[in-house]
Short mmCIF file of C-alpha atoms in Angstrom, two decimals:
data_model
loop_
_atom_site.label_atom_id
_atom_site.label_comp_id
_atom_site.label_asym_id
_atom_site.label_seq_id
_atom_site.Cartn_x
_atom_site.Cartn_y
_atom_site.Cartn_z
CA GLY A 1 0.00 0.00 0.00
CA ALA A 2 0.93 3.67 -0.12
CA SER A 3 3.35 5.09 2.40
CA ALA A 4 2.01 7.23 5.22
CA LEU A 5 3.87 10.11 3.57
CA SER A 6 1.83 9.80 0.40
CA PRO A 7 -1.05 12.19 1.29
CA VAL A 8 1.47 14.87 2.26
CA MET A 9 3.75 14.48 -0.74
CA GLN A 10 1.27 13.97 -3.56
CA PRO A 11 -0.11 17.55 -3.74
CA VAL A 12 3.34 18.98 -4.51
CA VAL A 13 4.96 16.13 -6.43
CA GLY A 14 3.73 17.36 -9.79
CA GLY A 15 2.62 20.83 -8.82
CA MET A 16 4.30 23.93 -7.44
CA THR A 17 5.81 24.94 -4.16
CA MET A 18 4.76 28.11 -2.37
CA LYS A 19 7.39 30.01 -4.38
CA GLY A 20 5.98 28.72 -7.67
CA MET A 21 8.85 26.30 -8.33
CA HIS A 22 8.41 22.63 -9.18
CA PRO A 23 9.62 20.79 -6.04
CA LEU A 24 11.79 18.36 -8.00
CA ILE A 25 13.60 21.31 -9.59
CA THR A 26 14.13 22.80 -6.13
CA THR A 27 15.65 19.65 -4.64
CA ILE A 28 17.97 19.10 -7.61
CA GLY A 29 19.04 22.75 -7.62
CA ARG A 30 20.00 22.32 -3.98
CA SER A 31 21.85 19.04 -4.70
CA ASP A 32 19.49 17.26 -2.29
CA GLU A 33 19.83 13.64 -3.40
CA ALA A 34 17.58 12.12 -0.73
CA CYS A 35 14.63 14.40 -1.48
CA THR A 36 15.09 13.92 -5.22
CA ARG A 37 14.75 10.16 -4.85
CA LEU A 38 11.80 10.55 -2.49
CA LEU A 39 9.91 12.80 -4.90
CA LEU A 40 10.57 10.40 -7.78
CA GLU A 41 9.40 7.51 -5.62
CA PHE A 42 6.09 9.31 -5.13
CA GLY A 43 5.60 9.91 -8.83
CA ALA A 44 7.30 13.20 -9.69
CA ASP A 45 7.75 13.60 -13.45
CA PRO A 46 11.49 13.20 -14.22
CA SER A 47 11.13 15.00 -17.55
CA GLY A 48 10.11 18.42 -16.23
CA ASN A 49 8.79 20.86 -18.83
CA ALA A 50 9.96 22.79 -21.87
CA MET A 51 11.62 25.51 -19.80
CA MET A 52 13.27 23.52 -17.01
CA LYS A 53 14.40 19.92 -17.30
CA PRO A 54 15.56 18.19 -14.09
CA LEU A 55 18.29 16.15 -15.80
CA LEU A 56 19.84 19.24 -17.35
CA LEU A 57 19.61 21.15 -14.10
CA ALA A 58 21.42 18.35 -12.25
CA VAL A 59 24.34 18.72 -14.67
CA GLN A 60 24.14 22.51 -14.65
CA THR A 61 24.70 22.64 -10.90
CA VAL A 62 28.29 21.87 -11.95
CA VAL A 63 28.39 23.33 -15.49
CA PRO A 64 26.20 26.47 -15.57
CA PRO A 65 24.45 27.28 -18.85
CA PRO A 66 25.48 30.24 -21.04
CA ASN A 67 23.76 33.52 -20.17
CA ALA A 68 22.50 31.98 -16.94
CA THR A 69 19.35 33.79 -15.86
CA ALA A 70 18.27 35.02 -12.46
CA VAL A 71 15.79 32.13 -12.37
CA TYR A 72 18.63 29.65 -12.86
CA HIS A 73 20.70 31.22 -10.08
CA SER A 74 17.72 31.22 -7.73
CA VAL A 75 17.16 27.52 -8.37
CA ALA A 76 20.75 26.22 -8.46
CA SER A 77 21.66 27.43 -4.99
CA SER A 78 23.17 24.58 -3.02
CA PRO A 79 24.55 24.38 0.52
CA ILE A 80 27.58 22.61 -1.02
CA ASP A 81 28.33 25.27 -3.67
CA ASP A 82 31.91 25.67 -2.47
CA ASP A 83 32.66 21.93 -2.58
CA ASP A 84 33.18 20.97 -6.21
CA ASP A 85 33.67 17.26 -5.51
CA ALA A 86 30.47 17.13 -3.45
CA ARG A 87 28.50 18.94 -6.16
CA ARG A 88 29.78 16.54 -8.79
CA ALA A 89 28.89 13.52 -6.67
CA ALA A 90 25.41 14.91 -6.02
CA ALA A 91 24.94 15.67 -9.73
CA TYR A 92 25.86 12.09 -10.62
CA ASN A 93 23.49 10.59 -8.04
CA ASN A 94 20.63 12.88 -9.04
CA CYS A 95 21.18 12.07 -12.73
CA GLU A 96 21.15 8.33 -12.01
CA ALA A 97 17.90 8.67 -10.07
CA LEU A 98 16.30 10.69 -12.87
CA LEU A 99 17.49 8.34 -15.62
CA ASP A 100 16.28 5.32 -13.68
CA ALA A 101 12.90 7.05 -13.43
CA GLY A 102 12.73 7.60 -17.20
CA ALA A 103 14.18 11.07 -17.82
CA ASP A 104 14.92 11.89 -21.47
CA VAL A 105 18.56 10.96 -22.06
CA ASP A 106 18.74 13.54 -24.86
CA ALA A 107 17.19 16.47 -22.98
CA VAL A 108 17.98 19.76 -24.74
CA GLU A 109 18.75 23.13 -23.14
CA THR A 110 16.54 25.84 -24.63
CA LEU A 111 18.99 28.77 -24.93
CA VAL A 112 21.61 27.21 -27.21
CA GLY A 113 20.03 23.85 -27.99
CA ALA A 114 22.81 21.80 -26.38
CA THR A 115 22.06 18.33 -25.04
CA VAL A 116 22.78 17.11 -21.55
CA ALA A 117 25.60 14.96 -23.02
CA THR A 118 27.16 18.10 -24.51
CA PHE A 119 27.15 19.86 -21.13
CA CYS A 120 28.70 16.76 -19.53
CA ALA A 121 31.42 16.63 -22.18
CA TYR A 122 32.22 20.31 -21.77
CA GLY A 123 32.45 20.05 -18.00
CA GLY A 124 34.35 16.76 -17.92
CA LEU A 125 31.53 14.95 -16.13
CA ASP A 126 32.77 11.63 -17.44
CA GLU A 127 30.78 9.39 -15.08
CA ILE A 128 27.48 11.00 -16.04
CA LEU A 129 28.50 11.07 -19.70
CA ALA A 130 29.33 7.35 -19.60
CA SER A 131 25.95 6.66 -18.00
CA LEU A 132 24.19 8.60 -20.76
CA ILE A 133 26.16 6.68 -23.40
CA ARG A 134 25.18 3.35 -21.84
CA ARG A 135 21.59 4.49 -22.25
CA ASP A 136 22.14 5.25 -25.96
CA ALA A 137 22.43 9.04 -25.79
CA ASP A 138 22.67 10.68 -29.20
CA LEU A 139 26.27 11.91 -29.53
CA GLU A 140 25.55 13.72 -32.80
CA LYS A 141 22.64 15.87 -31.70
CA ALA A 142 24.02 19.35 -32.28
CA SER A 143 23.18 22.75 -30.83
CA VAL A 144 22.10 25.65 -33.02
CA LYS A 145 25.80 26.39 -33.62
CA GLY A 146 26.75 22.80 -34.39
CA ILE A 147 28.16 22.02 -30.95
CA ARG A 148 27.90 18.34 -30.03
CA PRO A 149 29.63 16.41 -27.23
CA LEU A 150 32.99 15.76 -28.93
CA VAL A 151 33.28 19.35 -30.11
CA ALA A 152 32.48 20.57 -26.59
CA ALA A 153 35.09 18.22 -25.13
CA THR A 154 37.80 19.75 -27.35
CA ASP A 155 36.96 23.23 -26.05
CA PHE A 156 40.16 23.55 -24.02
CA ALA A 157 40.61 27.33 -24.25
CA SER A 158 38.51 30.40 -23.52
CA ASP A 159 38.37 31.50 -27.16
CA PHE A 160 35.96 28.62 -27.75
CA ALA A 161 34.01 29.08 -24.51
CA TRP A 162 30.23 28.78 -24.89
CA ALA A 163 29.14 27.86 -21.37
CA ALA A 164 29.83 29.40 -18.01
CA GLY A 165 31.94 27.99 -15.22
CA PRO A 166 35.36 26.32 -15.24
CA ARG A 167 36.20 24.21 -18.28
CA ARG A 168 36.90 20.76 -16.97
CA ALA A 169 36.93 18.48 -20.01
CA THR A 170 39.99 16.21 -19.96
CA ASP A 171 41.86 13.97 -22.35
CA GLY A 172 39.80 11.15 -20.83
CA THR A 173 36.57 12.87 -21.86
CA VAL A 174 37.74 13.04 -25.47
CA ALA A 175 38.91 9.42 -25.41
CA LEU A 176 35.56 8.26 -23.97
CA LEU A 177 33.65 9.91 -26.81
CA ILE A 178 36.00 8.51 -29.46
CA ARG A 179 35.68 5.00 -28.01
CA SER A 180 31.90 5.43 -27.92
CA GLY A 181 31.71 6.09 -31.66
CA ALA A 182 31.29 9.86 -31.86
CA LYS A 183 31.71 11.11 -35.42
CA LEU A 184 35.16 12.57 -35.98
CA GLU A 185 34.45 14.53 -39.16
CA PRO A 186 30.75 15.51 -39.29
CA ALA A 187 29.82 16.85 -42.72
CA ASP A 188 28.40 20.14 -41.41
CA LEU A 189 31.55 20.91 -39.43
CA ALA A 190 33.84 19.95 -42.31
CA GLU A 191 31.89 22.28 -44.58
CA ALA A 192 31.94 25.10 -42.01
CA GLU A 193 35.68 24.73 -41.52
CA ALA A 194 36.33 24.84 -45.26
CA GLU A 195 34.12 27.90 -45.75
CA THR A 196 35.13 29.96 -42.74
CA LYS A 197 38.76 28.84 -42.32
CA THR A 198 38.11 28.47 -38.60
CA ARG A 199 38.71 25.49 -36.33
CA CYS A 200 35.48 23.50 -36.31
CA LEU A 201 36.51 19.83 -36.48
CA PRO A 202 37.75 17.91 -33.43
CA GLU A 203 41.18 17.19 -34.91
CA THR A 204 41.96 20.80 -35.83
CA ARG A 205 40.68 22.02 -32.47
CA LEU A 206 42.92 19.56 -30.66
CA ARG A 207 45.98 20.54 -32.69
CA ALA A 208 45.25 24.21 -31.98
CA HIS A 209 45.39 23.43 -28.27
CA ARG A 210 48.60 21.40 -28.64
CA LYS A 211 46.85 18.13 -27.86
CA ARG A 212 48.95 16.31 -30.44
CA ALA A 213 48.47 12.79 -29.11
CA LEU A 214 44.69 13.14 -29.10
CA ALA A 215 44.71 14.79 -32.52
CA ASP A 216 46.78 11.90 -33.89
CA LEU A 217 44.33 9.45 -32.27
CA VAL A 218 41.41 11.17 -33.98
CA ARG A 219 43.21 10.95 -37.34
CA TYR A 220 44.08 7.28 -36.83
CA VAL A 221 40.59 6.25 -35.76
CA ARG A 222 38.98 8.28 -38.55
CA ARG A 223 41.15 6.53 -41.17
CA ASP A 224 40.54 3.16 -39.53
CA ARG A 225 36.78 3.66 -39.63
CA ALA A 226 36.96 4.76 -43.25
CA GLY A 227 38.97 1.68 -44.13
CA GLY A 228 36.52 -0.57 -42.32
CA ALA A 229 33.61 1.02 -44.14
CA GLY A 230 35.29 0.30 -47.43
#
């Protein structure tokens, strides 16, 4: 039967708190893992709505979105803001709870159209990214400017910055995406690079940031895949 908590929890599980904020959004913004799981247990919708998606918010407590609004800052206010490791651990646990409850693995942020996997790649959230990949996340779903996870992971310098917060992608993030089959020379990026003479493709981005070993790996794997396809 239903828990004794059920009559108390049900009115706010899918509705609004006194401040007009979906309670699941509030608990995730505060990195409150226990309350997140409790709300999901009592039927909270893990998908959120068009404006605020719980899975994205969980990641954005570590990797803030570009042009973060006052609403975002009011929501993503956690007691552990100064503890990066704790925020990352809470983000992972909240993401796992949401994904287990059926959250959209390819949730898209509305401002720039970037997926949750792209935010994870940019911020070096490799554990969450790996979890998304295991659940068949689309690694080629691009933002309005063509940014997809592998491109975001090669964003090692501020001249490419598109999101707020510290850039934490590592060589391991890039390697994870390559191993997981991310496209190394998407047609739209190859065309953009040829037309604009700017660094758009993963390999040229990596070479620009003196990541020679990774750039050579991209070239080797790209040629190997082409040979296999032939």
